Structure formats: C-alpha cells, structure tokens
Coordinates of C-alpha atoms in Angstrom, one line a residue:
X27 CA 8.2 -56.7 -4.5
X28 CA 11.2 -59.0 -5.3
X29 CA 13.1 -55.7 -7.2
X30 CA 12.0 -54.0 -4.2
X31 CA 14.1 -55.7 -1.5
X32 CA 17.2 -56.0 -3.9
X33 CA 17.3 -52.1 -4.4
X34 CA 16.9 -51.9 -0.2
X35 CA 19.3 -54.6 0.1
X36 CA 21.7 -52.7 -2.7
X37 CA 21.1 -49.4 -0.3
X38 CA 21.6 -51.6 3.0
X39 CA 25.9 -52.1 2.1
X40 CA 26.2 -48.6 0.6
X41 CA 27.4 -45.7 2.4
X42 CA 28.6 -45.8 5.8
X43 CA 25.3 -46.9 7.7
X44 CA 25.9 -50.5 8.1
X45 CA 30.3 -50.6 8.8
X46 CA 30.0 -47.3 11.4
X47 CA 27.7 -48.6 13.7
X48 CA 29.4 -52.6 13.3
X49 CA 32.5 -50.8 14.2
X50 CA 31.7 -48.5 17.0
X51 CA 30.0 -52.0 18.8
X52 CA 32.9 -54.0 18.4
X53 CA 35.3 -51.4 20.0
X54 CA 33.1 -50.4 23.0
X55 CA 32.5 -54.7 23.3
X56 CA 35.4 -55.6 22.7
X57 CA 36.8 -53.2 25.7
X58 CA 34.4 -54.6 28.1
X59 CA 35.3 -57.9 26.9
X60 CA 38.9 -57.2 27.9
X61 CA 38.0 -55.4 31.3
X62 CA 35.6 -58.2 32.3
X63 CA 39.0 -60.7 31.9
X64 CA 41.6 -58.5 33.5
X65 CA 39.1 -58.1 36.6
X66 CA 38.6 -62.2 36.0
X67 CA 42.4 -63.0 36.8
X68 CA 42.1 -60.9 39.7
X69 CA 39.3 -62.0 41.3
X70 CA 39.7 -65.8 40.1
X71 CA 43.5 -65.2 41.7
X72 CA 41.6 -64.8 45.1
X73 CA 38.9 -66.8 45.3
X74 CA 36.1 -64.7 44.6
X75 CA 34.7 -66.4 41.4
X76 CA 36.1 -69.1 38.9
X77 CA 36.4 -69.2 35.3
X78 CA 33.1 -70.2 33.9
X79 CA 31.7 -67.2 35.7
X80 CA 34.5 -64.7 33.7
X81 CA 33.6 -66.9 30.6
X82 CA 30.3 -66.1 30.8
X83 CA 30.8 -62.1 31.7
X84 CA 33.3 -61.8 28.8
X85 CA 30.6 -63.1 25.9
X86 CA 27.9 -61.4 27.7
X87 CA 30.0 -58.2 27.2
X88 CA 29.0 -58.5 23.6
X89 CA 25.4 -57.8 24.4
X90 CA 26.6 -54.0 23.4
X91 CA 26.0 -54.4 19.8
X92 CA 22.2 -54.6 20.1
X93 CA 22.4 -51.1 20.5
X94 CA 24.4 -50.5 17.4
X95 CA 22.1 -52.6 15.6
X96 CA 19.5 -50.8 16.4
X97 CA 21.6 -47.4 15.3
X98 CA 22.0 -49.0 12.2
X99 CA 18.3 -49.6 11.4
X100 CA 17.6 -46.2 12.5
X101 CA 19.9 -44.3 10.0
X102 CA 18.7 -46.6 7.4
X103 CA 15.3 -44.7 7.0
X104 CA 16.1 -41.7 8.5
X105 CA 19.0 -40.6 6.0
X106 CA 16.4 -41.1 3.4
X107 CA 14.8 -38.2 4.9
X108 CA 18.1 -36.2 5.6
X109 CA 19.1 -36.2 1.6
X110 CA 15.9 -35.9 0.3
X111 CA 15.4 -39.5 -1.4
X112 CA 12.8 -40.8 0.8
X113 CA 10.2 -39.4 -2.1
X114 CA 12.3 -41.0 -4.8
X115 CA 12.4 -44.4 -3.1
X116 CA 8.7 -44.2 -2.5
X117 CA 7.8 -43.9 -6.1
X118 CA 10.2 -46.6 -7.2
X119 CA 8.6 -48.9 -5.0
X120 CA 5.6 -48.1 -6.3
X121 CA 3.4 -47.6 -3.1
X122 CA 4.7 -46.4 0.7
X123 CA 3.7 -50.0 1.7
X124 CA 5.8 -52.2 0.0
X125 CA 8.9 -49.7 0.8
X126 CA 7.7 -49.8 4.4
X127 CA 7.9 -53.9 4.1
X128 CA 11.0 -54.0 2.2
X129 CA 12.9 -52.1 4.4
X130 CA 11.6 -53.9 7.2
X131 CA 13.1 -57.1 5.9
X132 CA 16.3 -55.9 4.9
X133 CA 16.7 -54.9 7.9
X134 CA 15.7 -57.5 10.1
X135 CA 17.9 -59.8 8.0
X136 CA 20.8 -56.8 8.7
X137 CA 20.1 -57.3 12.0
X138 CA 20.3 -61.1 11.8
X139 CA 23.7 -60.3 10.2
X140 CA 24.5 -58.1 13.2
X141 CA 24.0 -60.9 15.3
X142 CA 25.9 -63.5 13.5
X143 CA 28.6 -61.1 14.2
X144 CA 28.4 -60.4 17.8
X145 CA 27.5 -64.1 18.4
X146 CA 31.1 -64.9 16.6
X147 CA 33.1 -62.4 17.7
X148 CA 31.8 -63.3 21.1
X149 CA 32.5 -66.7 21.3
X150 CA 36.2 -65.6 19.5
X151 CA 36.5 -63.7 22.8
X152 CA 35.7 -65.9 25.5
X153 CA 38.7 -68.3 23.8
X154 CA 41.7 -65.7 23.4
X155 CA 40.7 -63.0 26.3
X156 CA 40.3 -66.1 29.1
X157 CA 43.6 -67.3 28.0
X158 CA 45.7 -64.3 27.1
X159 CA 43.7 -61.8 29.8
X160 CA 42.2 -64.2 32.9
X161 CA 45.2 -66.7 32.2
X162 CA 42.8 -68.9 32.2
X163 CA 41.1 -71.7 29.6
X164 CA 37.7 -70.6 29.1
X165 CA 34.9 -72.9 30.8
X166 CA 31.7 -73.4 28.0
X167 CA 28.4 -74.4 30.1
X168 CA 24.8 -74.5 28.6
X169 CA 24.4 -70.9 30.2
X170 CA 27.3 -69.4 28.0
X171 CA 25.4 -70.8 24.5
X172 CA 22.7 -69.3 25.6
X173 CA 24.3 -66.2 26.6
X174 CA 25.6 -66.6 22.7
X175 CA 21.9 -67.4 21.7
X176 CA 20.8 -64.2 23.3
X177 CA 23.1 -61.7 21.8
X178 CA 22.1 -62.9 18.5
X179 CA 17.9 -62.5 19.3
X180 CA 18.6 -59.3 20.8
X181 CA 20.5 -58.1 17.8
X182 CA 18.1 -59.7 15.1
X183 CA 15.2 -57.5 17.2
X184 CA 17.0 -54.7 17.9
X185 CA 17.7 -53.9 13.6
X186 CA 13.8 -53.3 13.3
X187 CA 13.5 -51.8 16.7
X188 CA 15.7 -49.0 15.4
X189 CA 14.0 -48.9 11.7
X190 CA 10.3 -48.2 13.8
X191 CA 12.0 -45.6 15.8
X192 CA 13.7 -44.0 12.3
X193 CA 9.9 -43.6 10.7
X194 CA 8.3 -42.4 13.4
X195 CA 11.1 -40.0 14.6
X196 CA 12.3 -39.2 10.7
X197 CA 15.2 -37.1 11.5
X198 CA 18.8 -38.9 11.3
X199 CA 20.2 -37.3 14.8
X200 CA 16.9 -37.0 16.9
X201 CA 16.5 -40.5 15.9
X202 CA 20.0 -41.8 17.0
X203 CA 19.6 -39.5 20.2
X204 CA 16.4 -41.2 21.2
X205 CA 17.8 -44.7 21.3
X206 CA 21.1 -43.5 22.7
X207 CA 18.7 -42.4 25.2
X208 CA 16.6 -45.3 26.0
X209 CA 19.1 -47.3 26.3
X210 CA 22.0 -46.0 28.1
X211 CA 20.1 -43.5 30.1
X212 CA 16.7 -43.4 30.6
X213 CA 16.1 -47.8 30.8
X214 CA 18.7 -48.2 33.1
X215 CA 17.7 -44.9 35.6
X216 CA 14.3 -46.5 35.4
X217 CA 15.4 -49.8 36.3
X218 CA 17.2 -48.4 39.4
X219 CA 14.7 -46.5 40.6
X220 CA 11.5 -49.0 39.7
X221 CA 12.7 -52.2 39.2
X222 CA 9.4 -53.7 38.9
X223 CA 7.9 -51.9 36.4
X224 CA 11.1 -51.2 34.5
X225 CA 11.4 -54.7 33.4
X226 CA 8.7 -54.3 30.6
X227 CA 10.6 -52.0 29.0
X228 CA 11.9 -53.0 25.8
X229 CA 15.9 -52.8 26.4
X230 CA 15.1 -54.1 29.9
X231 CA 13.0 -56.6 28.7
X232 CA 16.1 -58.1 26.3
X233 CA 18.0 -58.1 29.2
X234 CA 16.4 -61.5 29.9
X235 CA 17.1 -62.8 26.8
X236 CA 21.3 -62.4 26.8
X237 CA 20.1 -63.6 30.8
X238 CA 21.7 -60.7 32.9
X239 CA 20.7 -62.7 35.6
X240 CA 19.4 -59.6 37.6
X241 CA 16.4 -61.3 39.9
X242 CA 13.9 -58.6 39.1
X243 CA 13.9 -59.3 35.0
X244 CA 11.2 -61.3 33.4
X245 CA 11.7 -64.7 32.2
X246 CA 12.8 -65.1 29.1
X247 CA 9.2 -66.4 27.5
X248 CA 7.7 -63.3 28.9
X249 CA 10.2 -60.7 28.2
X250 CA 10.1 -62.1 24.4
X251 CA 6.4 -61.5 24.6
X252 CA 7.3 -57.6 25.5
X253 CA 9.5 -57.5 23.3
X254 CA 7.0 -58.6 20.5
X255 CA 4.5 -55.7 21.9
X256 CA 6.8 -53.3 21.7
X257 CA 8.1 -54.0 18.1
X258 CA 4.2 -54.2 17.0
X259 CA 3.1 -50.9 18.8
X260 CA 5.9 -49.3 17.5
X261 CA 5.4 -51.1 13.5
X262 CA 1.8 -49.9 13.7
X263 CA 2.6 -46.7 15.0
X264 CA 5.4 -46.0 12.3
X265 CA 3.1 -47.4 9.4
X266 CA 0.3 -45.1 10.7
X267 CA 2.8 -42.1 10.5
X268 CA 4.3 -43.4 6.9
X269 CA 1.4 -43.9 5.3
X270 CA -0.6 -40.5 6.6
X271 CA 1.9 -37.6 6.6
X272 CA 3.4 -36.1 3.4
X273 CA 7.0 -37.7 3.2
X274 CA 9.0 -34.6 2.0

C-alpha cells in the first residue's frame, strides 16, 4: 500500500492538475480580495463599517479556492479515464480498492496543501491589501483566525469532495462542469430561493465553516456534520461505481 500512495503522490505534482487549478483560485481570490479593500476605504471613509469588518471580508475572499480544490481532486481521477491509464493504475495497485484509498489520501493531503495555501496567502492579504488598498492597518480579531481556520477545512474537504465527484462522473469536463455547477450556480439559486433547506447542501453547508455570517446557515458543528454525510454518500456511492463497472 505504501508503493501505492508514493506512485499517486508521484502522479499528484505531474502534469498540470495540481498548478492550473492553484492558479486560477489565487487570481479570481486575489481580485475579490483587492475589490473587498478598495470598497473598504470607501465605505470606512464614510462611516459605514471600520476596518476589522474589511479585514475580515478581505481573508474571507479567499474562501474561492475551495472550489479549485475540489477541481483539482476531480481531474485527478478523471484524466485517468480521459488517457486511458485508469486500467494501468488499477493493476499496478494491485486491486481497485487500494487505488480507490490511495488516491483518496493523496488527495485529501493535496487538499490539506490547498488549504495551507489559501490560509497563507489569506492572511498575506489582509496585511498588504488593508494597508496599500483600505489605507488602513488591518484589525486581527478571534473571528478573522477563524475565518483563516475555515478556508483551510473547507479546502482540506473540498480535495475529496471533488475526487468522489471524478469516480462517479468519470469524464474530465462533465466532471469539472458539475462542480462548476453546484457551486457557482445551482447552491447559490437554491439558497435564494429556499434558504432553509438550501443550507444542507454541501457548498452551503461550508459556508458556515469560513462563517459567511448569513443568519439562515447552520452552525458550524452541524454543517460539519453535513458535510461529513455528504462526503460519505458520495465515498460509498463512488466505491460502489469503482468497484462494479468495467473501468475502460
């Protein structure tokens, strides 16, 4: 099993899967990290907020890699399946389940790599865009580290999320179009339309966790107990399809 993980791991940095995604997540954040300040000297300028509450929108901003964390674990799998070396890898491994558990711990621990990123960078953001965009110093409270402590869970989770999804879906484009989907269309029409049920959905339900600090969301315990459900429906759900269909 240990050769196992180090040929996933080997196949986790090679290619363009794991920089694309990192790269796309830090433009788009890092743009709504800038907006969120420019809008923050305005409004701080007149009254309307002060600048712990621009500290805090500026990290939260980050929040936008969980997405691209879960692109990444999503083209991990399925790419196997677009160049034809998802048989290869299967017989390496030497069964479908210890591939299936390998890549589910490489990715998690991409994921966790994901986060450590976003985390940094997001801290990194709320010093030199409060200073150089809000004009103002940044103010650190216990709800900004956990704002930080959020984007890291949600981007830790997200990884496997994405890998379930690439299983179960198996082709590289439907894959990336059905989490492109969930989250930046379909989650948040739902959540406008039916708030209260909408908050058990699995994007919704992280909201909590990087604390959005919309009054219809879950608390966090509860949302990271829908959070767990989804990511074990959708484990035993991709394991059932793994292990039953032909994989060519």
């Amino acid at each position: 099993m240990r050769n196992v993980i180090a040929g996933e791991w080997s196949k986790a940095w090679s290619g363009k899967a794991w920089w694309m995604p990192a790269s796309f997540g830090i433009l788009m954040s890092l743009m709504a990290s800038l907006g969120y300040a420019t809008q923050g000297h305005e409004s701080i300028t007149q009254g309307q907020t002060d600048a712990g509450a621009v500290t805090d929108d500026v990290v939260q901003a980050w929040m936008m890699m969980l997405l691209f964390a879960s692109l990444y674990g999503a083209v991990s799998v399925a790419r196997e399946y677009a160049t034809g070396t998802i048989a290869r890898s299967v017989l390496l491994s030497g069964s479908r389940m210890r591939l299936f558990s390998a890549k589910l711990i490489v990715t998690t621990a991409m994921g966790a790599l994901y986060g450590v990123l976003a985390a940094g960078l997001a801290v990194a953001s709320g010093w030199g865009l409060m200073v150089s965009g809000a004009g103002h110093d940044p103010v650190w409270t216990r709800e900004t580290w956990l704002i930080v402590l959020g984007i890291f869970v949600c981007n830790t989770l997200s990884a496997p999320w994405g890998l379930f999804i690439g299983w179960i879906v198996r082709n590289q484009i439907a894959a990336v179009g059905t989490l492109m989907g969930f989250t930046l269309l379909l989650d948040p029409a739902l959540q406008t339309l039916f708030p209260q049920g909408a908050k058990y959905l699995m994007t919704i339900a992280m909201s909590s966790v990087y604390r959005d600090g919309k009054p219809e969301l879950l608390s966090e315990p509860l949302a990271l107990l829908v959070i767990a459900g989804w990511l074990a429906a959708a484990a035993l759900l991709a394991r059932k399809l793994f292990t039953s269909r032909d994989v060519v």
